[in-house]
XYZ file of C-alpha atoms in Angstrom:
657
model
C 16.233 -14.675 -13.067
C 15.004 -12.107 -11.545
C 12.827 -12.555 -8.371
C 9.331 -10.795 -7.472
C 7.882 -11.193 -4.162
C 4.723 -10.135 -4.589
C 0.958 -9.068 -2.082
C -2.279 -9.874 -3.063
C -4.860 -7.110 -1.116
C -8.026 -6.452 -1.043
C -11.405 -5.180 0.896
C -13.076 -8.868 2.219
C -14.731 -10.691 -1.162
C -13.162 -8.677 -3.235
C -12.162 -11.524 -5.443
C -8.210 -11.534 -4.145
C -8.023 -15.967 -3.118
C -9.859 -16.317 -7.138
C -7.300 -13.650 -8.327
C -4.457 -15.747 -7.288
C -5.715 -19.045 -8.568
C -6.517 -17.396 -12.096
C -2.809 -16.393 -11.608
C -1.244 -19.623 -11.257
C -3.598 -21.676 -13.764
C -2.646 -18.659 -16.537
C 0.833 -18.788 -15.669
C 0.475 -23.311 -15.636
C 1.288 -23.816 -11.814
C -1.991 -25.452 -11.998
C -4.101 -27.851 -14.282
C -7.643 -26.507 -13.258
C -8.308 -22.905 -11.061
C -9.313 -23.350 -7.272
C -12.030 -22.567 -5.960
C -13.354 -20.743 -2.771
C -16.472 -21.939 -2.602
C -15.889 -25.416 -3.258
C -12.453 -24.646 -0.794
C -10.058 -25.704 -3.235
C -7.909 -22.867 -3.345
C -4.087 -23.192 -3.171
C -3.389 -20.800 -0.718
C -6.460 -21.479 1.530
C -4.900 -24.376 3.358
C -6.603 -23.932 7.150
C -9.942 -26.180 6.939
C -11.597 -23.142 8.697
C -10.987 -21.202 5.633
C -12.062 -23.276 3.300
C -15.838 -23.593 5.118
C -15.975 -19.566 5.416
C -14.882 -18.786 2.062
C -11.984 -16.094 3.687
C -8.189 -15.714 3.942
C -6.635 -15.750 7.798
C -3.708 -16.470 7.685
C -1.246 -14.930 4.920
C -0.006 -17.832 2.199
C 3.161 -18.421 0.496
C 2.858 -19.580 -3.489
C 5.465 -19.207 -6.530
C 4.772 -18.994 -10.163
C 7.105 -18.461 -13.309
C 6.488 -15.341 -15.204
C 9.030 -15.800 -18.478
C 12.268 -14.868 -17.011
C 10.841 -13.753 -13.563
C 9.893 -16.038 -10.734
C 6.891 -14.976 -8.988
C 6.875 -15.557 -4.244
C 2.809 -14.319 -4.372
C 1.788 -13.823 -0.740
C -1.878 -13.702 -0.161
C -3.219 -11.927 2.163
C -6.484 -11.995 4.417
C -8.723 -9.314 3.647
C -10.974 -8.888 6.278
C -10.155 -6.220 9.328
C -10.053 -8.645 12.044
C -7.198 -10.374 10.365
C -4.592 -7.068 9.889
C -1.710 -8.127 11.757
C -1.463 -10.945 9.228
C -1.330 -7.922 6.460
C 1.410 -6.083 8.597
C 3.790 -8.890 8.746
C 3.686 -9.309 4.746
C 4.293 -5.406 4.055
C 7.400 -5.610 5.081
C 8.982 -8.181 2.932
C 6.798 -6.905 -0.523
C 8.871 -5.619 -3.333
C 5.370 -4.453 -5.079
C 1.396 -5.372 -4.508
C -1.467 -5.962 -6.381
C -4.395 -4.441 -4.569
C -7.764 -5.443 -5.636
C -11.458 -3.707 -5.894
C -14.934 -4.800 -7.055
C -15.705 -2.820 -10.241
C -19.257 -3.779 -8.442
C -18.935 -2.829 -4.870
C -15.921 -0.257 -5.393
C -13.746 1.272 -3.580
C -14.628 0.136 0.620
C -13.144 1.038 3.410
C -10.555 -1.819 3.824
C -9.459 -1.136 0.291
C -8.930 2.668 1.804
C -6.899 1.363 4.276
C -4.548 -0.603 2.316
C -3.996 1.657 0.119
C -3.085 4.513 2.274
C -0.355 1.793 4.245
C 0.949 1.084 0.737
C 1.509 4.622 0.041
C 3.121 5.513 3.309
C 5.555 2.743 3.403
C 5.948 3.714 -0.466
C 4.921 0.325 -1.756
C 5.020 0.086 -5.454
C 1.558 -1.275 -6.257
C -0.843 -2.240 -9.376
C -4.218 -1.541 -9.090
C -7.065 -4.974 -10.193
C -10.498 -3.883 -10.482
C -11.938 -7.116 -10.847
C -15.563 -8.776 -11.611
C -15.623 -7.115 -14.875
C -18.200 -9.896 -16.274
C -21.293 -9.195 -12.855
C -23.923 -7.304 -13.605
C -23.605 -3.598 -11.705
C -19.549 -3.562 -12.919
C -18.799 -0.274 -14.089
C -15.678 1.536 -15.350
C -15.929 5.687 -15.427
C -17.626 5.681 -12.166
C -15.672 3.246 -10.557
C -12.063 5.911 -11.988
C -13.618 8.508 -10.295
C -13.979 7.103 -6.995
C -10.716 5.907 -7.108
C -9.006 8.995 -7.982
C -11.243 10.919 -5.109
C -10.691 7.876 -2.706
C -7.977 6.186 -3.127
C -5.297 8.282 -4.780
C -5.885 10.520 -8.242
C -2.603 9.309 -9.549
C -3.771 6.782 -11.748
C -3.243 5.001 -15.386
C -5.857 3.451 -16.699
C -3.839 0.442 -18.659
C -7.073 -0.119 -21.144
C -10.723 0.360 -21.466
C -12.912 -2.271 -21.224
C -16.032 -4.012 -23.406
C -18.848 -5.677 -22.965
C -18.781 -4.473 -19.250
C -21.717 -6.683 -16.640
C -21.366 -9.673 -19.370
C -20.292 -13.077 -19.239
C -18.367 -11.585 -22.145
C -17.010 -8.379 -20.874
C -13.053 -8.025 -21.834
C -10.150 -5.273 -21.497
C -8.987 -3.523 -24.466
C -5.169 -2.835 -23.388
C -3.866 0.306 -24.243
C -2.301 3.370 -22.671
C -4.563 6.394 -21.707
C -3.646 9.574 -23.157
C -4.316 10.499 -20.032
C -1.185 8.792 -18.639
C 0.849 11.937 -19.871
C -0.774 14.028 -17.420
C 0.043 11.910 -14.066
C 3.648 11.356 -15.597
C 4.670 14.465 -16.649
C 3.761 15.685 -12.939
C 6.821 13.706 -12.114
C 9.277 14.179 -15.095
C 9.184 18.029 -17.014
C 11.333 16.022 -19.875
C 7.970 14.081 -20.983
C 6.079 17.146 -21.417
C 8.978 19.127 -22.759
C 9.458 16.042 -25.693
C 5.151 16.134 -26.391
C 5.472 19.820 -27.281
C 8.302 18.943 -29.318
C 6.425 16.580 -31.244
C 9.661 13.577 -29.867
C 7.948 11.459 -27.915
C 7.692 8.227 -27.804
C 5.521 5.136 -26.968
C 8.051 3.852 -25.328
C 9.994 6.597 -23.744
C 5.968 7.126 -22.347
C 6.451 3.495 -20.881
C 9.692 3.736 -19.966
C 8.691 6.593 -17.695
C 5.906 4.647 -16.562
C 7.699 1.677 -15.105
C 10.504 4.322 -13.579
C 7.111 6.060 -11.904
C 5.633 2.952 -10.662
C 8.371 1.711 -9.096
C 9.174 4.638 -7.159
C 5.394 4.163 -6.175
C 4.850 7.639 -7.502
C 2.173 6.452 -9.683
C -0.717 3.479 -9.468
C -1.427 1.548 -12.703
C -4.556 0.441 -12.901
C -6.503 -2.863 -15.128
C -10.063 -4.530 -15.339
C -10.583 -7.630 -15.574
C -12.120 -11.160 -13.852
C -10.934 -13.172 -11.724
C -13.198 -15.962 -12.983
C -12.777 -15.589 -16.909
C -9.963 -14.834 -17.294
C -10.426 -11.410 -18.622
C -7.917 -8.701 -17.970
C -5.189 -11.159 -16.243
C -3.120 -11.620 -19.397
C -2.365 -7.919 -19.183
C -2.001 -7.838 -15.296
C 0.450 -10.575 -15.793
C 2.539 -8.100 -18.560
C 2.077 -5.383 -15.979
C 3.245 -7.152 -13.127
C 6.996 -8.376 -14.962
C 7.119 -4.971 -16.828
C 6.531 -2.528 -13.845
C 7.216 -3.846 -11.180
C 10.669 -4.180 -9.671
C 12.868 -6.927 -8.970
C 14.172 -8.271 -5.529
C 17.475 -6.974 -4.861
C 19.763 -7.304 -2.425
C 23.718 -9.089 -2.154
C 24.065 -12.587 -1.857
C 27.551 -12.148 -1.176
C 27.013 -9.682 1.779
C 26.303 -9.850 5.758
C 22.974 -12.294 6.591
C 20.210 -10.307 7.198
C 16.580 -11.211 6.896
C 13.106 -10.759 8.360
C 10.052 -13.820 9.877
C 6.550 -12.805 9.058
C 5.402 -15.570 9.938
C 5.606 -19.078 11.851
C 4.138 -22.192 11.726
C 4.208 -25.729 13.413
C 5.226 -28.581 11.668
C 4.127 -32.142 12.018
C 5.841 -32.554 15.061
C 5.764 -29.825 16.162
C 8.444 -28.035 15.398
C 8.549 -24.529 14.575
C 8.833 -23.480 10.945
C 9.722 -20.184 10.048
C 8.897 -18.224 7.531
C 11.172 -15.385 6.359
C 12.328 -12.743 3.662
C 16.604 -12.623 3.231
C 17.678 -9.435 2.126
C 21.144 -10.021 2.254
C 23.398 -13.012 2.208
C 23.182 -16.510 1.919
C 21.280 -18.970 4.306
C 23.256 -22.274 4.118
C 21.805 -25.179 5.990
C 23.947 -26.309 9.116
C 24.722 -22.405 9.628
C 24.486 -20.612 13.670
C 22.722 -16.672 12.879
C 21.515 -14.468 15.493
C 18.400 -13.754 15.576
C 15.550 -11.512 17.496
C 16.351 -8.250 19.203
C 19.765 -7.490 18.646
C 20.594 -10.843 17.945
C 19.816 -12.075 21.534
C 19.082 -15.457 20.546
C 21.026 -17.593 18.172
C 20.348 -20.889 16.733
C 21.592 -23.548 14.033
C 19.909 -24.068 10.514
C 18.754 -27.577 10.147
C 16.215 -27.092 6.934
C 15.619 -24.720 4.352
C 12.902 -24.784 1.911
C 12.601 -22.300 -1.067
C 8.773 -21.935 -3.174
C 8.974 -22.566 -6.729
C 6.869 -23.641 -9.350
C 3.153 -23.520 -7.040
C 5.375 -25.666 -4.373
C 8.178 -25.638 -1.852
C 10.593 -27.610 -2.322
C 14.310 -28.208 -0.077
C 17.037 -26.595 -0.705
C 21.176 -26.053 0.508
C 20.870 -22.687 0.473
C 18.688 -19.731 0.762
C 20.069 -16.300 -1.189
C 19.327 -12.765 -0.692
C 15.827 -11.850 -2.612
C 13.986 -15.120 -1.513
C 10.879 -16.492 0.476
C 12.121 -19.223 2.635
C 11.167 -21.617 5.168
C 13.869 -22.490 7.769
C 13.704 -25.226 10.747
C 16.058 -24.990 13.662
C 15.149 -21.785 15.175
C 13.415 -23.087 18.095
C 12.284 -19.641 19.936
C 12.045 -17.748 16.956
C 8.788 -15.313 16.914
C 7.088 -13.007 14.760
C 9.175 -10.607 12.985
C 12.575 -11.287 14.640
C 15.815 -10.055 12.209
C 17.557 -13.371 11.176
C 21.826 -12.131 11.227
C 22.228 -8.359 10.940
C 18.818 -6.053 11.428
C 17.448 -4.378 9.227
C 16.442 -0.605 9.794
C 11.707 -1.386 11.639
C 9.377 0.523 9.890
C 7.382 -0.259 13.128
C 3.526 -0.811 13.352
C 1.487 0.075 10.522
C -1.686 -0.572 12.181
C -2.802 -0.097 15.577
C -2.436 -2.590 17.793
C -6.387 -4.426 19.244
C -8.504 -2.583 21.574
C -10.165 -4.615 22.166
C -10.461 -8.908 25.321
C -12.132 -11.236 26.193
C -11.523 -14.244 28.843
C -11.525 -18.066 27.586
C -14.090 -20.182 29.125
C -13.003 -23.782 28.832
C -15.309 -25.857 29.367
C -15.710 -28.330 32.577
C -13.987 -31.184 30.688
C -10.697 -29.186 28.605
C -7.195 -29.744 30.198
C -6.331 -26.009 31.066
C -2.545 -27.643 30.713
C -3.712 -28.530 27.159
C -5.997 -24.472 27.029
C -2.350 -23.367 28.041
C 0.214 -25.025 25.579
C -2.395 -24.112 22.574
C -2.800 -20.754 23.362
C 0.453 -19.975 23.917
C 1.785 -21.167 20.549
C -0.689 -19.239 18.224
C -0.230 -16.314 20.234
C 3.815 -17.350 19.101
C 1.708 -17.006 15.033
C 0.355 -13.485 16.083
C 2.627 -10.788 17.806
C 0.012 -7.985 18.034
C -2.512 -10.764 20.047
C -1.562 -11.156 23.398
C -2.643 -13.170 26.385
C -2.575 -12.285 30.166
C -2.741 -15.309 32.660
C -4.399 -14.559 36.243
C -2.694 -18.100 38.464
C -5.463 -17.028 41.093
C -8.478 -16.871 39.220
C -7.051 -19.276 36.974
C -8.163 -17.124 33.606
C -6.500 -16.304 30.446
C -7.422 -13.365 28.631
C -6.950 -12.631 24.709
C -6.994 -8.715 22.926
C -8.907 -8.761 19.984
C -9.439 -6.813 16.822
C -13.020 -8.263 16.106
C -15.461 -10.113 16.606
C -14.617 -12.310 13.992
C -11.143 -13.016 15.140
C -12.779 -15.034 18.442
C -15.156 -17.047 16.675
C -12.436 -17.976 14.159
C -9.607 -18.645 17.327
C -12.627 -20.505 18.921
C -13.250 -22.453 15.271
C -8.968 -22.948 15.895
C -8.591 -24.394 19.265
C -11.860 -26.946 18.524
C -10.507 -28.329 15.659
C -6.606 -27.423 15.367
C -6.481 -28.576 19.229
C -9.479 -31.123 20.160
C -10.650 -28.224 22.916
C -14.236 -26.528 23.866
C -14.105 -23.022 24.612
C -17.180 -19.773 24.853
C -15.524 -16.661 25.714
C -16.877 -13.699 27.767
C -18.221 -10.973 26.593
C -15.644 -8.363 24.962
C -14.604 -5.560 26.472
C -12.215 -2.511 26.027
C -8.480 -3.006 26.531
C -8.087 0.823 28.433
C -5.142 2.664 29.339
C -3.669 4.774 32.535
C -2.444 7.957 32.542
C -0.767 9.769 35.426
C -3.570 12.615 36.764
C -0.987 14.432 38.740
C 2.806 13.642 40.326
C 3.030 11.555 43.346
C 6.463 10.631 45.466
C 7.471 7.675 47.830
C 10.332 6.507 48.647
C 11.433 3.528 51.437
C 14.470 3.025 53.455
C 16.366 0.410 54.706
C 16.222 0.381 58.287
C 12.454 1.533 58.208
C 10.467 -1.124 60.035
C 8.205 -0.948 57.301
C 10.414 -1.792 54.985
C 11.630 -5.811 54.921
C 14.334 -4.787 52.311
C 18.098 -4.562 52.188
C 17.189 -1.314 49.462
C 16.535 2.571 49.535
C 14.181 3.728 46.521
C 12.421 6.698 46.108
C 10.352 7.318 43.103
C 8.315 10.231 41.634
C 6.118 9.864 38.998
C 4.705 12.466 36.592
C 2.605 13.080 33.590
C 4.475 12.817 30.209
C 2.646 13.950 26.357
C 0.172 11.710 24.720
C 2.061 9.106 23.430
C 5.325 9.153 25.209
C 4.800 5.857 26.467
C 7.203 6.011 29.956
C 10.303 7.465 30.641
C 12.842 6.635 33.271
C 15.088 8.984 34.834
C 17.036 9.183 37.410
C 17.371 11.826 39.338
C 20.045 10.588 41.741
C 24.109 9.595 41.048
C 24.419 6.464 38.648
C 27.776 5.808 40.634
C 26.345 5.934 43.516
C 25.258 1.965 43.919
C 26.700 -0.729 41.790
C 24.564 -0.892 38.281
C 22.498 -3.235 38.313
C 21.114 -1.893 41.157
C 19.612 0.432 38.843
C 19.016 -2.150 36.286
C 16.937 -4.166 38.346
C 14.666 -0.683 39.378
C 14.437 0.452 36.141
C 12.782 -2.670 34.994
C 11.135 -3.212 37.703
C 9.041 -0.016 37.161
C 8.167 -0.398 33.497
C 7.611 -3.888 34.410
C 5.206 -2.954 37.557
C 3.347 -0.060 35.014
C 1.739 -3.127 33.406
C -1.015 -2.366 36.230
C -2.370 0.912 37.102
C -4.447 2.173 40.128
C -7.675 0.528 37.792
C -5.788 -2.709 36.437
C -4.800 -1.204 33.265
C -1.064 -0.596 31.962
C 0.311 2.790 32.983
C 1.363 5.113 29.813
C 2.518 8.450 29.121
C 4.278 9.111 32.298
C 7.990 10.052 33.195
C 8.954 8.316 36.596
C 12.221 9.226 38.537
C 14.279 7.874 40.969
C 15.016 10.449 43.908
C 16.695 8.094 46.273
C 18.205 5.265 46.505
C 20.916 3.902 48.769
C 22.125 -0.279 49.509
C 24.009 -1.805 51.733
C 27.034 -3.611 50.604
C 28.378 -6.701 50.381
C 29.670 -8.104 53.926
C 31.050 -11.348 54.982
C 32.052 -13.281 57.996
C 35.657 -14.631 58.781
C 35.852 -17.986 56.765
C 32.701 -18.161 56.193
C 32.105 -16.180 52.892
C 29.300 -13.749 51.316
C 26.064 -12.595 54.363
C 23.436 -12.708 52.167
C 21.240 -11.133 55.300
C 23.877 -8.429 55.421
C 24.260 -7.012 51.966
C 22.079 -5.652 48.809
C 21.209 -8.276 46.235
C 18.776 -7.228 43.310
C 16.317 -9.205 44.148
C 16.046 -6.672 47.240
C 15.704 -3.492 44.712
C 13.030 -5.487 42.613
C 10.930 -6.578 45.929
C 10.919 -2.559 47.091
C 10.379 -1.115 43.766
C 6.340 -2.338 43.648
C 5.584 -1.083 47.323
C 7.519 2.256 46.473
C 5.285 3.098 42.689
C 2.187 1.772 44.013
C 2.387 4.565 46.711
C 3.736 7.192 44.032
C 0.787 6.569 41.705
C -1.643 6.442 44.225
C -0.706 10.286 45.514
C -0.930 10.869 41.582
C -3.671 9.014 40.930
C -4.451 8.253 37.660
C -7.023 8.064 34.649
C -8.568 5.221 33.166
C -8.526 6.530 29.448
C -10.897 3.789 27.259
C -9.602 3.334 23.696
C -11.570 5.352 20.634
C -12.161 4.831 16.862
C -12.789 7.432 14.297
C -14.748 6.727 11.541
C -16.234 7.702 8.375
C -19.891 6.969 7.550
C -21.074 7.285 3.977
C -24.823 6.733 3.755
C -28.433 8.168 1.322
C -28.554 11.362 2.512
C -32.350 11.128 3.178
C -31.115 8.570 6.502
C -29.585 11.096 8.390
C -32.313 11.219 10.274
C -32.269 8.278 11.550
C -28.008 7.485 11.793
C -27.949 10.598 14.633
C -29.983 9.899 17.369
C -28.018 5.886 17.213
C -24.508 7.313 16.810
C -25.437 10.129 20.300
C -27.101 6.234 21.956
C -23.715 4.656 21.264
C -21.650 7.655 22.607
C -20.559 8.670 19.047
C -19.155 12.167 18.302
C -20.096 13.401 14.745
C -17.455 15.719 13.867
C -18.441 16.751 10.180
C -20.905 16.262 8.113
C -21.197 16.974 4.114
C -23.108 15.768 1.251
C -22.153 14.476 -1.842
C -24.937 14.505 -4.151
C -27.683 11.573 -2.816
C -24.705 11.001 -0.014
C -24.414 12.161 3.057
C -20.716 11.277 4.413
C -20.065 11.350 9.188
C -16.505 11.728 10.316
C -16.291 11.345 13.937
C -14.956 9.418 16.943
C -16.625 6.348 18.715
C -15.813 4.303 21.695
C -13.937 0.809 20.588
C -16.455 -1.267 22.745
C -19.393 0.556 20.345
C -17.797 0.082 16.257
C -19.315 -3.414 16.673
C -23.182 -2.627 17.566
C -22.308 0.161 14.741
C -21.406 -2.236 12.585
C -24.690 -4.634 12.915
C -26.632 -1.421 13.313
C -25.617 0.512 9.684
C -27.325 -1.807 7.526
C -30.619 -1.173 8.621
C -30.188 2.595 9.099
C -29.166 2.868 5.655
C -31.744 -0.095 3.967
C -28.475 -1.990 3.337
C -26.600 0.767 1.573
C -24.364 2.675 4.391
C -20.788 1.806 4.762
C -18.582 2.327 7.677
C -14.968 2.954 7.675
C -12.857 3.134 11.149
C -9.462 3.079 12.637
C -7.825 3.311 16.507
C -7.704 6.932 16.655
C -6.477 7.735 20.776
C -6.940 7.089 24.296
C -9.688 9.382 25.411
C -11.074 9.712 29.305
C -14.124 7.715 30.752
C -16.340 9.785 31.404
C -19.690 7.874 32.207
C -20.136 5.923 34.577
C -17.468 4.549 36.683
C -14.441 3.784 35.684
C -14.077 -0.126 33.815
C -11.775 -1.874 36.228
C -9.496 -5.198 35.163
C -8.541 -7.787 37.529
C -4.724 -7.339 38.785
C -2.707 -10.598 37.512
C 0.517 -9.599 39.958
C 1.204 -9.631 43.704
C -1.213 -6.292 44.460
C 1.698 -4.176 45.545
C -1.795 -2.009 46.058
C -1.800 -4.448 49.319
C 1.027 -3.754 51.667
C 0.569 -7.253 53.705
C -0.518 -9.153 50.756
C 1.935 -8.368 48.581
C 5.057 -9.043 51.516
C 3.192 -12.211 52.264
C 3.349 -13.001 48.612
C 7.023 -11.587 47.724
C 9.180 -12.280 50.842
C 10.401 -14.359 53.373
C 12.115 -11.615 55.307
C 8.979 -10.375 56.319
C 8.659 -6.823 58.840
C 7.378 -6.961 61.828
């Protein structure tokens, strides 16, 4: 039996979860269709998901489709939970992108389609809600071609559109030849010769769909079931089955981690090669640094998951026994990474516990939630006893608050959301601390120079001293400490796009007294280099200076042309910079940039400015220097090497003079 790992993606409220329920019902997995409104869906299992009617966590459910077993992955539609979507993309064989026949192509639809095409994931389009008043066919196909991709093949036509009796009539459009012939010259030749058959055309369609060169489009309704059988036939015939050698080396990827009833970690993994069995000891994590024994396996089958002794290549399984596993970890041999396809969070807020909330329990709960989402970082400030969490948006903050209350019994609020800035060196600066100087209590000589580096280059550590000048462990201690120290620059933000060069080195060789062994007070250790490096780097940064840069989003607004006069002053007041303005029919389209901190306000004000007809699409673009007002500062959570006396009192017991 073939396997297919299928993702369902959409803009929020396009009907993605309702379609999942309809597919399960049509496949005979469920006896009745779950309702998002009633909170009875199979994939939205969290109480919060059912109450709010949105998908927050990805979910897996399996159903049979003739000779194919489909693992269906339902993903969130709201952009605040894009990290959940990202993790699923790496384990898919194909996808169905749901578009509303009423609302049409929306902002998140465009983001998802661009990503699916960039990763070459075979994708079918399903235009949902054809039974709803205002549903469109011809106009919507034009919008899909213009705003998503022109490489579409309509798979039929609709009838009684916009009524409860709306239907979808499968039929390969004559226009399919034009699209398919772009990638297959033989089709056109056969058409001219009169030898082209429907079978040959459908074979070409399947081949090109599996290579993500074209995207078949189906119309239907998840509520009435119209068009769903045709979509299922397309899933079976046009999308590629999972591949992988069950006899090969074990290789898989973890895309989700949750906690079981006893608090144990349960990892969701897609196996790409080999066969994983219970009681196997398996390396996992970066470079296989960790190892664990598999104590339990379950696979998805017939709408539920069932315990098994082994999981072969191609399948998705739940794994027990890997206590230190994290989302994104490789199991066994690592595969080639595709990297992050969506930008990391650009906002941050401080969690404020209620007076009766246990700080220790809150710390544990936040840590467990962060384990499930590697793009959501925690930052602990021990001195202020504060924890900050990074975010994509305000909805995510509301969900985090509700999750802490409902799953952990913890009452919290949040401070205002602030942008996550970075610092970049404004120039070059160098500093040295040498052994024997009165001000240096460490048995280590370290000299560092900080230079600006190209945008987006991150941090580059270099040597201008001979690698053999001292033990390699000391060089490694310096490099590791440099990277850690750059997490907080002169203004408290992460320093990036810089080159740090080690210009001086020196150490005291191992000393010992007769019959007494190693004398630590006369011999350099790794702790000496870890201790002095932050002081040297902080002084080099001070001499170089840094510029605080805030996250900036690119935006596109489509709104009625007669609202442009009201829009432009508001955009200016929010610090937005329109780059291009053009009209399309009665619409104006504005492209530009806006500070990430003002995106939420723009989202809130847009409906009132555009009679509810405006549509905003935004995504992280770059970091830009803060030019208005005083650059924001971030409280430090380290021992503050910018204050030498404070730093030495906290770090070393050998404080000089």
